[in-house]
Amino acid sequence: MHAPALLTLDQLARLVPALHSRGYQVVGPTVRDGAIVYDVLEGISDLPVGWTDEQEAGRYRLRRRNDDALFGYVVGPQSWKKYVHPAEVRLLTAERSGHTFRILNNDPSPPRRAFLGVRACELAAIAVQDRVLQGDRYRDPIYAARREGIFIVAVNCTQAAPTCFCTSMGTGPRVRGAYDLALTELVGPGKHEFVIEAGSDAGAEVLAELAPSAPSEAVCQEAEAAVERAASQIQRRMDTTGIRDLLYTNFDHPRWDNVAQRCLTCANCTMVCPTCFCTTVEDVSDVTGMHAERWRKWDSCFTQNFSYIHGGNIRSSAKSRYRQWMTHKLASWIDQFGSSGCVGCGRCITWCPVGIDITEEVRAIRESPASSKESSHGNP
Amino acid sequence: MTMATATTTDPMLPQPYSVRQVVKETADTFTLTLEPSNGAGGNRFQPGQFSMLWVFGVGELPISISGDPAERNRLAYTVRSVGQATHALVSREVGGAVGVRGPFGTGWPVEKAEGRDVLVVAGGIGLAPLRPVIYEVLHHREKYGRLVVLYGARSPRELLYRKELAAWARQHETQVLSTVDYGGLSWRGQVGVVTTLFKYARLQPERSLAFACGPEIMMRFVARDLETRGLARENIYLSMERNMKCALGFCGHCQYGPHFICKDGPIFRYDQMRPLLEKYEL
Ligand SMILES: Cc1cc2nc3c(=O)[nH]c(=O)nc-3n(C[C@H](O)[C@H](O)[C@H](O)COP(=O)(O)OP(=O)(O)OC[C@H]3O[C@@H](n4cnc5c(N)ncnc54)[C@H](O)[C@@H]3O)c2cc1C
Ligand code: SF4
Ligand code: SF4
C-alpha cells in the first residue's frame, strides 16, 4: 500500500509530460461538440477545465462551473472501450495468390496508452470487459494487444449525476482495483490540489517525478469527505437482491410489453454502455477481387438482424430485444462471467432518446413479479 | 505459405485450405472435402464440432464437420445453399480456396455412449453433424450397443447420403429408417415426421443415449417423445443453432439464455435446454 501524496495544480501539470516521456499517448476527457468525450490530451489544459455536465434520463448538457475544476463532471457518451475494443477494427487483410490466399498482416500495434481520468465505474467496466474478452476460454488478441500495459490514472468522483447508481452496483464512487495512480481533486476558494495515491510500482515511479508533498491528516480527511459527499448525492438505486432469478422468472412479465411501447430499438444504450461488447464482421473486397478485408464492428442486440438465422430473426419483436439486453446485462452475465454486466454508470439512461431507465424497469418488475412457479432459466 | 506478421495462433485468422472434392448430395446441398493448402496436418475434431468457413471476400459461416474423425488430414462439410455465403461456398471448384477456423464447440459425448445403444435422430441438413458419430460407432462397433439412425427429410430427393444410409443399414446391430414429409408415388418408405419412426426403433431406452439435430421445433418434439419412451433427459443431446460471427464467445450473437452456443455448445444436454426451448424469442 502506497501512502497518499499531495500535488498542487502545477505539479499535476507535470503528469502528462512525465507520461509522454515514458512513451505513452495520453488520452482522457475533453470538451467536443457540447459533450465531454475521450481524446488525445497534450496537457491538463485540454481537460474540461471549469465545465460540468447536467444529466437526466434522456438529457445531457454542459454547463460552466464557478471554479476551474479539472474533473468536475461525471461520465459522458464515450467510454474507454473506444480504445481497447474499438467501434471498428480490421481483423485481417488477405490477398489472392494463385489458387489460395495469404493473410497479409494485422493492423500495426496500437500506441501504448495512458488513460487519464478513469472513474470508479469505468475501472469496474474495464475489469468486466477483461473478463469477457481475455479471461474466458479464448483471448481476443486485438483487445489483449490494446489492453496490455495501459497506464491508468483513476479519479475519485467528488460529485454524482442524478443518473449515477454505482453505489447500488458496488463499483464506486471510490476507485478500487487495478490502477496506477488514483487522485481526488480538492477545489475551493483559493485552493486547488490533488490527493494522489499510487496503486502500482509504475505509478509510484511516475508520482516520484512529480515531487509531491506529504498531505496533512486534515487534507486526507477532506478528500475522504469529498468522495463521501458524492456517494451521498446518489439518488438512483437498483435493488440487485436475487436479480438473476428475478429476471429469469419474469420472462413473460407484462412490463416487457410496456417498455417495448417506448423503446425505439435505436441501440444507443448498447453503444454508450462501457461493458457491451457485441460485434459483427463485414467482408469487403476491392474491384479486382484480389484483396479482401474483414472488419469487426460494434453491433447491438437491438438490431433486427442480430439474431438472424436462415428462416428469420429469432428476436423480431422490440420486446424480445429489450428483454435480451436487460436480462443479459443483469442476469445471464452473472452465469457467464461471475458478475453483473452493469456497473451503474447511468449512460444508458442519459443517452436513451426516450429516457428509458434500467433501474426503473427493474423496479417495475420487482414490484409485481410473476408467480415464481415458472422454472428458472437453464440452471439445474 | 507465408503468414507475414500474422501469428498462426490467432483464433480469428482463417487458415487456407483447398477443395479436394465436391459431391452433390441433393439439388441444393453439397459435401466439400478440404485439405490444408500448406500440406500441414489437418485439425483433429470431435464428432459434432464445427468450423468457421470463410469464402474470400464474401463471408464466414459456421458449418459442422460431417466427415470421418478417423481421417486425419481432411475435413468434410455438407453445406446447404440457402443464401449468399453458402451459395459461394458450394460453388467452389476442386482446387479452390476456403479459409478454415476451428474446430469449435462441444462434441457429441461419444465416450458416454460406450456400452450403450446409440440413437441418432436427424432432420434435413441436421444429419451432417451426426454423420461423424455414425462413423465413430461403426469403426468401433464392439464398443457400442445397437446403433439406430432415424432420419427425416422433406422429400425423398432431399435425403442426404443415400448410398451410405443403405450401406449403414446392412451393418451388424444397426438399424436405419428414413421418413419424408411428402413421399410421391415411387417412395416406399415411411411418410410423416421423424417421431413417427420411434415405434420401429429396436433399442432399450434405459440403456440408450440419443443424439438429435434438426430444426428447433423438431428437436423439441423429438426430445419430448423420447422422454415419454423412457430415455432420461440427461441421456438426450441436442445440437443448437444460432447466428455466429466469431465462434469464440466475443461477438455475442449466439447467446441462448445464459449459454454461448459457440463455446458452451452447440451440443447441449436436453435437461439444460428444456426450460429454454419453451421460451419464445429468447
Ligand atoms: C454450429 C452451426 C453449425 C452449422 N452447420 C451447418 C452445416 O453443417 N451445414 C449447413 O448447410 N449449414 C450449417 N449451419 C447453418 C449455416 O451456418 C447457415 O445456413 C449459413 O450461415 C447461412 O449463410 P448464408 O449467407 O448462405 O445465408 P443468409 O441466409 O443469406 O445469411 C446471411 C448471414 O446471416 C448469418 N446466418 C444466416 N443463417 C445462419 C445460421 N443458420 N447460423 C448462423 N448464422 C447464420 C450468417 O452470418 C450469414 O452470413 C450451421 C450453423 C451453426 C450455428
Ligand atoms: S447498463 Fe447502463 S448503467 Fe449499466 S453499465 Fe451499461 S450504460 Fe452503464
Ligand atoms: S432502451 Fe432507449 S437507448 Fe436503448 S434501444 Fe431502446 S430507445 Fe434506444
Coordinates of C-alpha atoms in Angstrom, one line a residue, chain A residues 70-229:
Chain A
L70 CA -10.4 19.6 -13.9
F71 CA -12.7 16.7 -13.0
G72 CA -15.9 18.4 -12.0
Y73 CA -18.3 16.2 -14.1
V74 CA -19.1 12.5 -14.4
V75 CA -19.1 10.3 -17.4
G76 CA -20.0 11.2 -21.0
P77 CA -21.3 9.4 -24.0
Q78 CA -18.0 7.6 -24.6
S79 CA -16.2 5.1 -22.6
W80 CA -12.6 3.6 -22.6
K81 CA -13.9 0.8 -24.7
K82 CA -13.3 3.1 -27.7
Y83 CA -9.6 2.4 -27.2
V84 CA -9.5 -1.2 -26.1
H85 CA -12.5 -2.6 -28.0
P86 CA -12.8 0.0 -30.9
A87 CA -16.0 0.6 -32.8
E88 CA -14.3 -0.6 -36.0
V89 CA -11.2 -2.7 -36.3
R90 CA -9.7 -4.6 -39.2
L91 CA -9.4 -8.3 -38.4
L92 CA -7.4 -9.2 -41.5
T93 CA -6.2 -8.3 -44.9
A94 CA -5.8 -11.1 -47.4
E95 CA -4.6 -11.4 -50.9
R96 CA -5.3 -14.0 -53.5
S97 CA -2.3 -15.9 -54.6
G98 CA -2.8 -18.5 -57.3
H99 CA -5.5 -20.8 -56.0
T100 CA -5.0 -20.0 -52.4
F101 CA -4.8 -16.8 -50.4
R102 CA -2.4 -15.2 -48.0
I103 CA -3.2 -13.4 -44.8
L104 CA -1.1 -10.2 -45.1
N105 CA -1.0 -8.7 -41.6
N106 CA -2.8 -7.5 -38.7
D107 CA -3.0 -3.8 -38.1
P108 CA 0.1 -2.2 -36.7
S109 CA 0.2 -2.4 -32.9
P110 CA -1.6 0.4 -31.2
P111 CA 0.2 3.1 -29.3
R112 CA 0.9 2.5 -25.6
R113 CA -1.7 4.5 -23.9
A114 CA -2.2 6.2 -20.6
F115 CA -5.9 6.7 -19.6
L116 CA -6.2 9.9 -17.6
G117 CA -9.4 10.4 -15.6
V118 CA -10.8 6.9 -15.3
R119 CA -13.8 6.8 -12.9
A120 CA -14.6 4.1 -10.4
C121 CA -17.4 2.7 -12.5
E122 CA -15.2 2.8 -15.6
L123 CA -12.4 0.9 -13.8
A124 CA -15.1 -1.7 -13.0
A125 CA -16.2 -1.7 -16.6
I126 CA -12.7 -2.4 -17.8
A127 CA -12.5 -5.3 -15.4
V128 CA -15.8 -6.6 -16.8
Q129 CA -14.5 -6.4 -20.4
D130 CA -11.2 -8.0 -19.4
R131 CA -13.2 -11.0 -18.1
V132 CA -15.2 -11.3 -21.3
L133 CA -12.6 -10.7 -23.9
Q134 CA -9.5 -12.1 -22.4
G135 CA -10.4 -14.0 -19.2
D136 CA -12.6 -16.7 -20.6
R137 CA -11.9 -19.8 -22.9
Y138 CA -10.4 -17.6 -25.7
R139 CA -8.4 -14.5 -25.6
D140 CA -9.3 -11.8 -28.1
P141 CA -5.8 -10.9 -29.5
I142 CA -7.0 -7.4 -30.6
Y143 CA -8.3 -6.5 -27.2
A144 CA -5.3 -8.0 -25.4
A145 CA -2.8 -6.1 -27.5
R146 CA -4.6 -2.8 -26.9
R147 CA -5.2 -3.5 -23.2
E148 CA -1.8 -4.6 -22.2
G149 CA 0.4 -2.1 -20.5
I150 CA -2.2 0.7 -20.2
F151 CA -1.3 3.2 -17.6
I152 CA -4.4 4.1 -15.6
V153 CA -4.8 7.4 -13.8
A154 CA -8.1 7.0 -11.9
V155 CA -10.1 9.8 -10.4
N156 CA -12.4 9.5 -7.4
C157 CA -15.7 11.2 -8.1
T158 CA -16.5 14.1 -5.8
Q159 CA -19.9 14.7 -7.2
A160 CA -22.5 12.5 -8.8
A161 CA -25.1 12.9 -11.5
P162 CA -28.8 12.1 -11.0
T163 CA -28.3 9.2 -13.4
C164 CA -25.5 7.6 -11.4
F165 CA -26.1 4.4 -9.4
C166 CA -22.6 3.0 -8.8
T167 CA -23.4 2.6 -5.1
S168 CA -26.1 0.0 -5.9
M169 CA -23.7 -1.9 -8.2
G170 CA -20.9 -1.8 -5.7
T171 CA -18.5 -0.1 -8.1
G172 CA -18.0 3.5 -6.8
P173 CA -17.7 6.3 -6.3
R174 CA -14.3 5.4 -4.8
V175 CA -12.0 3.7 -7.2
R176 CA -11.0 0.2 -6.3
G177 CA -8.9 -2.3 -8.2
A178 CA -6.1 -2.1 -10.7
Y179 CA -5.0 1.5 -11.3
D180 CA -1.5 3.0 -11.4
L181 CA -2.5 6.3 -9.8
A182 CA -5.7 7.5 -8.3
L183 CA -6.4 11.1 -7.4
T184 CA -9.0 13.1 -5.6
E185 CA -9.5 16.7 -6.6
L186 CA -9.9 19.3 -3.9
V187 CA -11.1 22.6 -5.3
G188 CA -12.5 25.7 -3.4
P189 CA -11.9 29.3 -2.8
G190 CA -8.1 29.9 -3.0
K191 CA -7.4 26.2 -3.2
H192 CA -6.8 23.7 -5.9
E193 CA -4.9 20.5 -5.0
F194 CA -5.0 16.8 -5.5
V195 CA -4.6 13.9 -3.1
I196 CA -2.9 11.1 -5.1
E197 CA -2.1 7.5 -4.4
A198 CA 0.0 5.1 -6.4
G199 CA -1.6 1.7 -6.9
S200 CA 1.4 0.1 -8.7
D201 CA 5.2 0.4 -8.8
A202 CA 4.9 2.1 -12.2
G203 CA 2.5 4.6 -10.7
A204 CA 4.9 5.2 -7.7
E205 CA 7.7 5.8 -10.1
V206 CA 5.8 8.4 -12.1
L207 CA 4.5 10.0 -8.9
A208 CA 8.0 10.5 -7.5
E209 CA 8.9 12.5 -10.6
L210 CA 6.1 15.0 -9.8
A211 CA 7.8 15.8 -6.5
P212 CA 4.7 15.6 -4.3
S213 CA 4.5 16.7 -0.7
A214 CA 3.0 14.8 2.2
P215 CA -0.6 15.7 2.8
S216 CA -1.7 16.6 6.3
E217 CA -4.2 14.4 8.0
A218 CA -6.8 17.1 7.6
V219 CA -6.4 17.2 3.8
C220 CA -6.7 13.4 3.6
Q221 CA -9.9 13.6 5.6
E222 CA -11.2 16.4 3.3
A223 CA -10.5 14.1 0.3
E224 CA -12.4 11.3 2.0
A225 CA -15.3 13.6 2.8
A226 CA -15.4 14.8 -0.8
V227 CA -15.9 11.2 -2.1
E228 CA -18.4 10.5 0.7
R229 CA -20.3 13.5 -0.5

